[in-house]
Amino acid sequence: MPTALITGITGQDGSYLAEFLLSKGYDVIGMVRRSSTMTFERISKIQDDITILQGDLHDQSSLVDLMEQYKPDEVYNLAAQSFVPTSWNQPVLTGEVTGLGVTRMLEAIRQVNPETRFYQASSSEMFGKVVEVPQKETTPFYPRSPYGVAKVYAHWITVNYRESYNLYAVSGILFNHESPRRGLEFVTRKITYGVARIKLGLAKELRLGNLDARRDWGYAGDYVRAMWLMLQQDQPEDFVIGTGETHSVREFCELAFGCVGLNYCDYVVQDPRFYRPAEVDLLVSDPSKAREKLKWEPQVKFEDLVYMMVEADMKLVSREIG
């Protein structure tokens, strides 16, 4: 039975990945950092099937201890300060966790068990002010936020350890991926949760930023399968993962409100407070390398993803109001 260590297991991607690996017969170890409020909501159904341990990407010794004690065959580093707007308010913290934390994990692997295969969660935010459309593995990076900058560092340090120490270390450059488990601070979930609250009479408007921002949105459950596939190849390589389609926030709103028979124009208010200091340009993936080498294709269409999220939030808000 192979063993996998997942950092960030309580997050959206971590919970889907844990479920996927359990279905493949893995022994799953989840690393969580000590905090005053532990939230295991996303993994509550599988909590008895996995091992949860405390560790922190700030703390080298805790990572070394985990590697020595459990000797995982695979490490999936999904932990990060992952909310772009927060990275403007906490740029140093974002750099420490999202950037340097990756170095600490790679160093722990190098010291303890160089045979461990390592997956780094890179991000389409690294492309930022894009220099070509669509974006592929060879597209130069031009990050437009402290988060994007930290992810670029994490990406290149992963490449550096692969080439310098012959580690099996790869980066998945994932474009936006959503689900009913997405945090409420992210725009897609903010929309679907807002739709449910408006439909059920708890709110009268939804305040958003730039409705014309376009993203390549896929389903998180599809994307964790790509993570796993990257660690099953003969040679370590980086891959862009996305749908190859782009949709605007406005389109997302139109679909989401339409799911419950409402017109978004009657409820959505554009608020300058939610605009980014520096907006990224057109983010859209070219996932042809993943299709060819990993035989990976997204299964859930954009429209189905929006419907899935609205339906889940309608049920959630209904439960909240009793």
Coordinates of C-alpha atoms in Angstrom, one line a residue:
M1 CA 0.0 0.0 0.0
P2 CA 1.7 3.3 -1.1
T3 CA 1.7 6.2 1.3
A4 CA 0.9 9.8 0.3
L5 CA 1.4 12.9 2.4
I6 CA -0.9 15.8 1.6
T7 CA -0.2 19.3 2.9
G8 CA -3.3 21.5 2.9
I9 CA -5.5 18.4 3.2
T10 CA -8.4 20.4 4.7
G11 CA -8.7 22.6 1.7
Q12 CA -10.7 22.1 -1.5
D13 CA -8.0 20.3 -3.5
G14 CA -6.7 18.4 -0.5
S15 CA -10.1 16.9 0.3
Y16 CA -10.8 15.8 -3.2
L17 CA -7.2 14.4 -3.6
A18 CA -7.5 12.5 -0.3
E19 CA -10.7 10.9 -1.5
F20 CA -9.2 10.0 -4.9
L21 CA -6.0 8.5 -3.3
L22 CA -8.1 6.4 -0.9
S23 CA -10.0 5.0 -3.8
K24 CA -6.7 4.0 -5.3
G25 CA -5.7 2.1 -2.1
Y26 CA -3.3 4.6 -0.7
D27 CA -2.5 5.2 3.0
V28 CA -3.2 8.9 3.3
I29 CA -1.4 11.2 5.7
G30 CA -2.7 14.8 6.0
M31 CA -0.6 17.6 7.4
V32 CA -2.4 20.4 9.1
R33 CA -0.9 23.4 11.0
R34 CA -1.9 24.1 14.6
S35 CA -4.4 26.9 14.8
S36 CA -7.0 28.2 17.2
T37 CA -9.8 27.0 14.9
M38 CA -9.4 23.6 13.3
T39 CA -11.8 23.1 10.4
F40 CA -12.2 19.5 9.1
E41 CA -15.5 20.1 7.4
R42 CA -14.3 19.1 3.9
I43 CA -12.8 15.9 5.1
S44 CA -15.3 14.9 7.7
K45 CA -16.6 11.9 5.8
I46 CA -13.1 10.4 5.4
Q47 CA -11.5 11.5 8.6
D48 CA -11.6 8.0 10.1
D49 CA -9.8 6.7 7.0
I50 CA -6.8 9.0 7.0
T51 CA -4.1 10.1 9.5
I52 CA -4.0 13.7 10.5
L53 CA -0.8 15.1 11.8
Q54 CA 0.5 18.6 12.8
G55 CA 3.2 20.2 10.8
D56 CA 4.0 23.6 9.3
L57 CA 5.7 24.9 6.2
H58 CA 7.2 27.6 8.4
D59 CA 9.0 24.9 10.5
Q60 CA 11.7 22.8 8.8
S61 CA 12.0 20.3 11.8
S62 CA 8.3 19.4 11.7
L63 CA 8.6 18.5 8.0
V64 CA 11.8 16.4 8.6
D65 CA 10.0 14.6 11.4
L66 CA 7.0 13.7 9.2
M67 CA 9.3 12.5 6.4
E68 CA 11.3 10.3 8.9
Q69 CA 8.3 8.9 10.6
Y70 CA 6.1 8.0 7.7
K71 CA 8.5 7.9 4.7
P72 CA 5.8 8.7 2.2
D73 CA 6.1 7.5 -1.4
E74 CA 4.5 10.7 -2.7
V75 CA 4.1 14.2 -1.3
Y76 CA 1.5 16.6 -2.6
N77 CA 2.2 20.1 -1.5
L78 CA -1.2 21.9 -1.7
A79 CA -0.7 24.1 1.4
A80 CA -0.4 27.9 0.7
Q81 CA -1.7 31.3 1.4
S82 CA -3.8 30.9 -1.7
F83 CA -6.2 33.9 -1.8
V84 CA -4.8 36.5 -4.2
P85 CA -6.4 39.6 -2.5
T86 CA -5.0 38.6 0.9
S87 CA -1.5 38.4 -0.7
W88 CA -1.6 42.2 -1.1
N89 CA -2.4 42.7 2.6
Q90 CA 0.0 40.0 3.8
P91 CA 2.8 39.8 1.2
V92 CA 5.5 38.7 3.6
L93 CA 3.4 35.8 5.0
T94 CA 2.5 34.8 1.5
G95 CA 6.1 34.7 0.5
E96 CA 7.1 32.7 3.6
V97 CA 4.4 30.0 3.2
T98 CA 3.6 29.9 -0.6
G99 CA 7.3 30.4 -1.6
L100 CA 9.8 29.5 1.0
G101 CA 7.6 26.7 2.5
V102 CA 8.2 24.7 -0.7
T103 CA 11.9 25.0 -0.3
R104 CA 11.6 23.6 3.3
M105 CA 9.6 20.6 2.1
L106 CA 12.0 19.9 -0.8
E107 CA 14.9 20.1 1.6
A108 CA 13.2 17.7 4.0
I109 CA 12.7 15.2 1.1
R110 CA 16.3 15.6 0.0
Q111 CA 17.6 15.0 3.5
V112 CA 15.4 12.1 4.5
N113 CA 14.3 10.2 1.4
P114 CA 15.3 11.5 -2.1
E115 CA 13.2 8.7 -3.6
T116 CA 10.0 10.4 -2.6
R117 CA 8.0 11.8 -5.5
F118 CA 7.0 15.5 -5.0
Y119 CA 4.1 17.4 -6.5
Q120 CA 4.0 21.2 -6.3
A121 CA 0.7 23.1 -6.8
S122 CA 1.7 25.8 -9.2
S123 CA -0.8 28.3 -10.5
S124 CA -1.9 30.1 -13.7
E125 CA -1.5 33.3 -11.7
M126 CA 2.2 33.0 -12.5
F127 CA 1.4 34.0 -16.1
G128 CA -0.3 37.2 -14.9
K129 CA 0.3 39.9 -17.5
V130 CA 0.3 37.2 -20.2
V131 CA 2.8 37.4 -23.1
E132 CA 0.9 34.8 -25.2
V133 CA -2.5 33.3 -25.5
P134 CA -3.2 30.5 -24.7
Q135 CA -0.6 29.7 -22.0
K136 CA 1.4 26.5 -22.1
E137 CA 4.4 25.0 -20.2
T138 CA 6.9 27.2 -22.1
T139 CA 5.0 30.5 -21.7
P140 CA 7.1 33.1 -19.8
F141 CA 5.8 34.1 -16.3
Y142 CA 4.8 37.7 -15.5
P143 CA 3.0 37.5 -12.1
R144 CA 0.8 40.4 -11.1
S145 CA 0.3 39.8 -7.4
P146 CA 2.5 38.8 -4.4
Y147 CA 0.7 35.4 -4.6
G148 CA 1.8 35.0 -8.2
V149 CA 5.3 36.1 -7.4
A150 CA 5.5 33.6 -4.5
K151 CA 4.2 30.8 -6.8
V152 CA 6.8 31.6 -9.4
Y153 CA 9.6 31.2 -6.8
A154 CA 8.0 27.9 -5.6
H155 CA 7.8 26.7 -9.2
W156 CA 11.4 27.4 -10.0
I157 CA 12.8 26.0 -6.8
T158 CA 11.0 22.8 -7.6
V159 CA 12.7 22.8 -11.0
N160 CA 16.0 23.6 -9.4
Y161 CA 15.8 20.7 -6.9
R162 CA 14.8 18.3 -9.7
E163 CA 17.8 19.3 -11.8
S164 CA 20.3 19.8 -9.0
Y165 CA 19.5 16.7 -6.9
N166 CA 17.8 14.5 -9.4
L167 CA 14.6 14.4 -7.3
Y168 CA 11.3 13.4 -8.9
A169 CA 9.7 16.8 -8.4
V170 CA 7.1 18.2 -10.6
S171 CA 4.8 21.3 -10.8
G172 CA 1.2 21.2 -12.0
I173 CA 0.4 24.7 -13.4
L174 CA -3.3 24.5 -12.6
F175 CA -5.8 27.0 -14.0
N176 CA -8.8 28.0 -11.8
H177 CA -10.6 25.0 -10.5
E178 CA -13.8 25.3 -8.5
S179 CA -16.3 23.1 -6.6
P180 CA -19.0 23.3 -3.9
R181 CA -16.0 23.1 -1.5
R182 CA -14.4 26.3 -2.7
G183 CA -13.9 28.9 0.0
L184 CA -16.5 31.6 0.3
E185 CA -13.9 34.3 -0.3
F186 CA -13.3 33.1 -3.9
V187 CA -15.5 34.8 -6.6
T188 CA -17.1 31.7 -7.9
R189 CA -18.3 30.5 -4.5
K190 CA -19.2 34.1 -3.5
I191 CA -21.5 34.2 -6.5
T192 CA -23.2 30.8 -6.0
Y193 CA -23.6 31.4 -2.2
G194 CA -24.9 34.9 -2.9
V195 CA -27.4 33.5 -5.5
A196 CA -28.7 31.1 -2.8
R197 CA -29.1 33.8 -0.2
I198 CA -30.9 36.1 -2.7
K199 CA -33.2 33.3 -3.9
L200 CA -34.1 32.4 -0.3
G201 CA -34.8 35.9 0.7
L202 CA -31.7 36.5 2.9
A203 CA -30.0 39.2 0.7
K204 CA -31.1 41.7 -1.9
E205 CA -27.8 42.3 -3.8
L206 CA -24.4 40.8 -4.6
R207 CA -21.4 43.1 -4.7
L208 CA -18.6 42.1 -7.0
G209 CA -15.5 43.6 -8.7
N210 CA -14.6 43.3 -12.4
L211 CA -17.3 41.4 -14.2
D212 CA -15.3 41.3 -17.4
A213 CA -12.3 39.4 -15.9
R214 CA -12.0 36.1 -17.8
R215 CA -10.8 32.8 -16.4
D216 CA -10.3 29.2 -17.4
W217 CA -12.6 27.5 -14.9
G218 CA -12.7 23.7 -14.3
Y219 CA -13.8 21.3 -11.7
A220 CA -11.4 20.6 -8.8
G221 CA -12.4 16.9 -8.7
D222 CA -11.0 16.5 -12.2
Y223 CA -7.8 18.3 -11.5
V224 CA -6.7 16.2 -8.6
R225 CA -6.6 13.2 -10.9
A226 CA -4.1 15.1 -13.1
M227 CA -1.9 15.7 -10.0
W228 CA -1.8 12.0 -9.4
L229 CA -1.1 11.2 -13.0
M230 CA 1.9 13.5 -13.0
L231 CA 3.6 11.4 -10.3
Q232 CA 3.0 8.1 -12.1
Q233 CA 5.1 9.0 -15.2
D234 CA 8.5 7.5 -16.0
Q235 CA 10.1 11.0 -16.1
P236 CA 9.3 14.1 -14.0
E237 CA 7.8 16.9 -16.1
D238 CA 5.7 20.0 -15.5
F239 CA 2.2 20.2 -16.9
V240 CA -0.4 22.9 -17.6
I241 CA -3.9 21.7 -16.5
G242 CA -7.0 23.5 -17.6
T243 CA -10.1 23.3 -19.9
G244 CA -8.8 25.5 -22.7
E245 CA -12.0 27.6 -22.5
T246 CA -12.4 31.0 -21.0
H247 CA -15.5 32.6 -19.4
S248 CA -16.1 36.0 -17.8
V249 CA -17.3 36.6 -14.3
R250 CA -20.4 38.1 -16.0
E251 CA -21.1 34.8 -17.7
F252 CA -20.7 33.0 -14.4
C253 CA -23.2 35.3 -12.9
E254 CA -25.7 35.0 -15.7
L255 CA -25.6 31.2 -15.5
A256 CA -25.7 31.0 -11.7
F257 CA -28.7 33.4 -11.3
G258 CA -30.4 31.7 -14.3
C259 CA -30.2 28.3 -12.4
V260 CA -32.8 29.7 -9.9
G261 CA -34.8 31.7 -12.5
L262 CA -33.3 35.1 -11.7
N263 CA -31.7 37.8 -13.8
Y264 CA -28.2 38.8 -12.5
C265 CA -28.6 42.4 -13.7
D266 CA -31.3 42.9 -11.0
Y267 CA -29.0 42.0 -8.2
V268 CA -25.3 42.3 -9.0
V269 CA -23.6 45.6 -8.1
Q270 CA -20.0 46.4 -9.2
D271 CA -18.0 47.7 -6.3
P272 CA -14.5 49.3 -6.8
R273 CA -13.4 47.8 -3.5
F274 CA -13.3 44.4 -5.1
Y275 CA -11.1 45.3 -8.0
R276 CA -7.5 44.1 -7.9
P277 CA -4.6 46.6 -7.7
A278 CA -3.3 45.0 -10.8
E279 CA -5.6 42.8 -12.9
V280 CA -4.3 39.8 -14.8
D281 CA -5.0 39.6 -18.5
L282 CA -6.6 36.7 -20.4
L283 CA -5.8 33.5 -18.6
V284 CA -6.6 30.5 -20.8
S285 CA -4.8 27.2 -20.9
D286 CA -3.3 25.1 -23.6
P287 CA -3.5 21.6 -21.9
S288 CA -2.5 19.7 -25.0
K289 CA 0.6 18.3 -23.4
A290 CA -1.5 16.8 -20.5
R291 CA -3.9 15.4 -23.0
E292 CA -1.1 13.7 -25.0
K293 CA 1.2 12.5 -22.2
L294 CA -1.1 12.0 -19.2
K295 CA -4.2 11.1 -21.3
W296 CA -6.1 13.6 -19.0
E297 CA -9.3 15.3 -20.0
P298 CA -11.6 17.4 -17.8
Q299 CA -15.0 15.6 -17.3
V300 CA -17.2 18.4 -16.0
K301 CA -18.3 21.1 -18.3
F302 CA -18.4 24.8 -17.3
E303 CA -22.2 24.9 -17.2
D304 CA -22.5 21.7 -15.2
L305 CA -19.9 23.1 -12.7
V306 CA -22.0 26.3 -12.1
Y307 CA -25.2 24.3 -11.7
M308 CA -23.4 21.9 -9.3
M309 CA -22.2 24.8 -7.1
V310 CA -25.6 26.6 -7.1
E311 CA -27.4 23.4 -6.2
A312 CA -25.0 22.7 -3.3
D313 CA -25.3 26.2 -2.0
M314 CA -29.1 26.2 -2.2
K315 CA -29.1 23.1 0.0
L316 CA -26.5 24.7 2.4
V317 CA -28.4 27.9 2.9
S318 CA -31.6 26.1 3.3
R319 CA -30.1 24.1 6.1
E320 CA -28.6 27.3 7.7
I321 CA -32.0 28.9 7.9
G322 CA -33.6 25.7 9.3

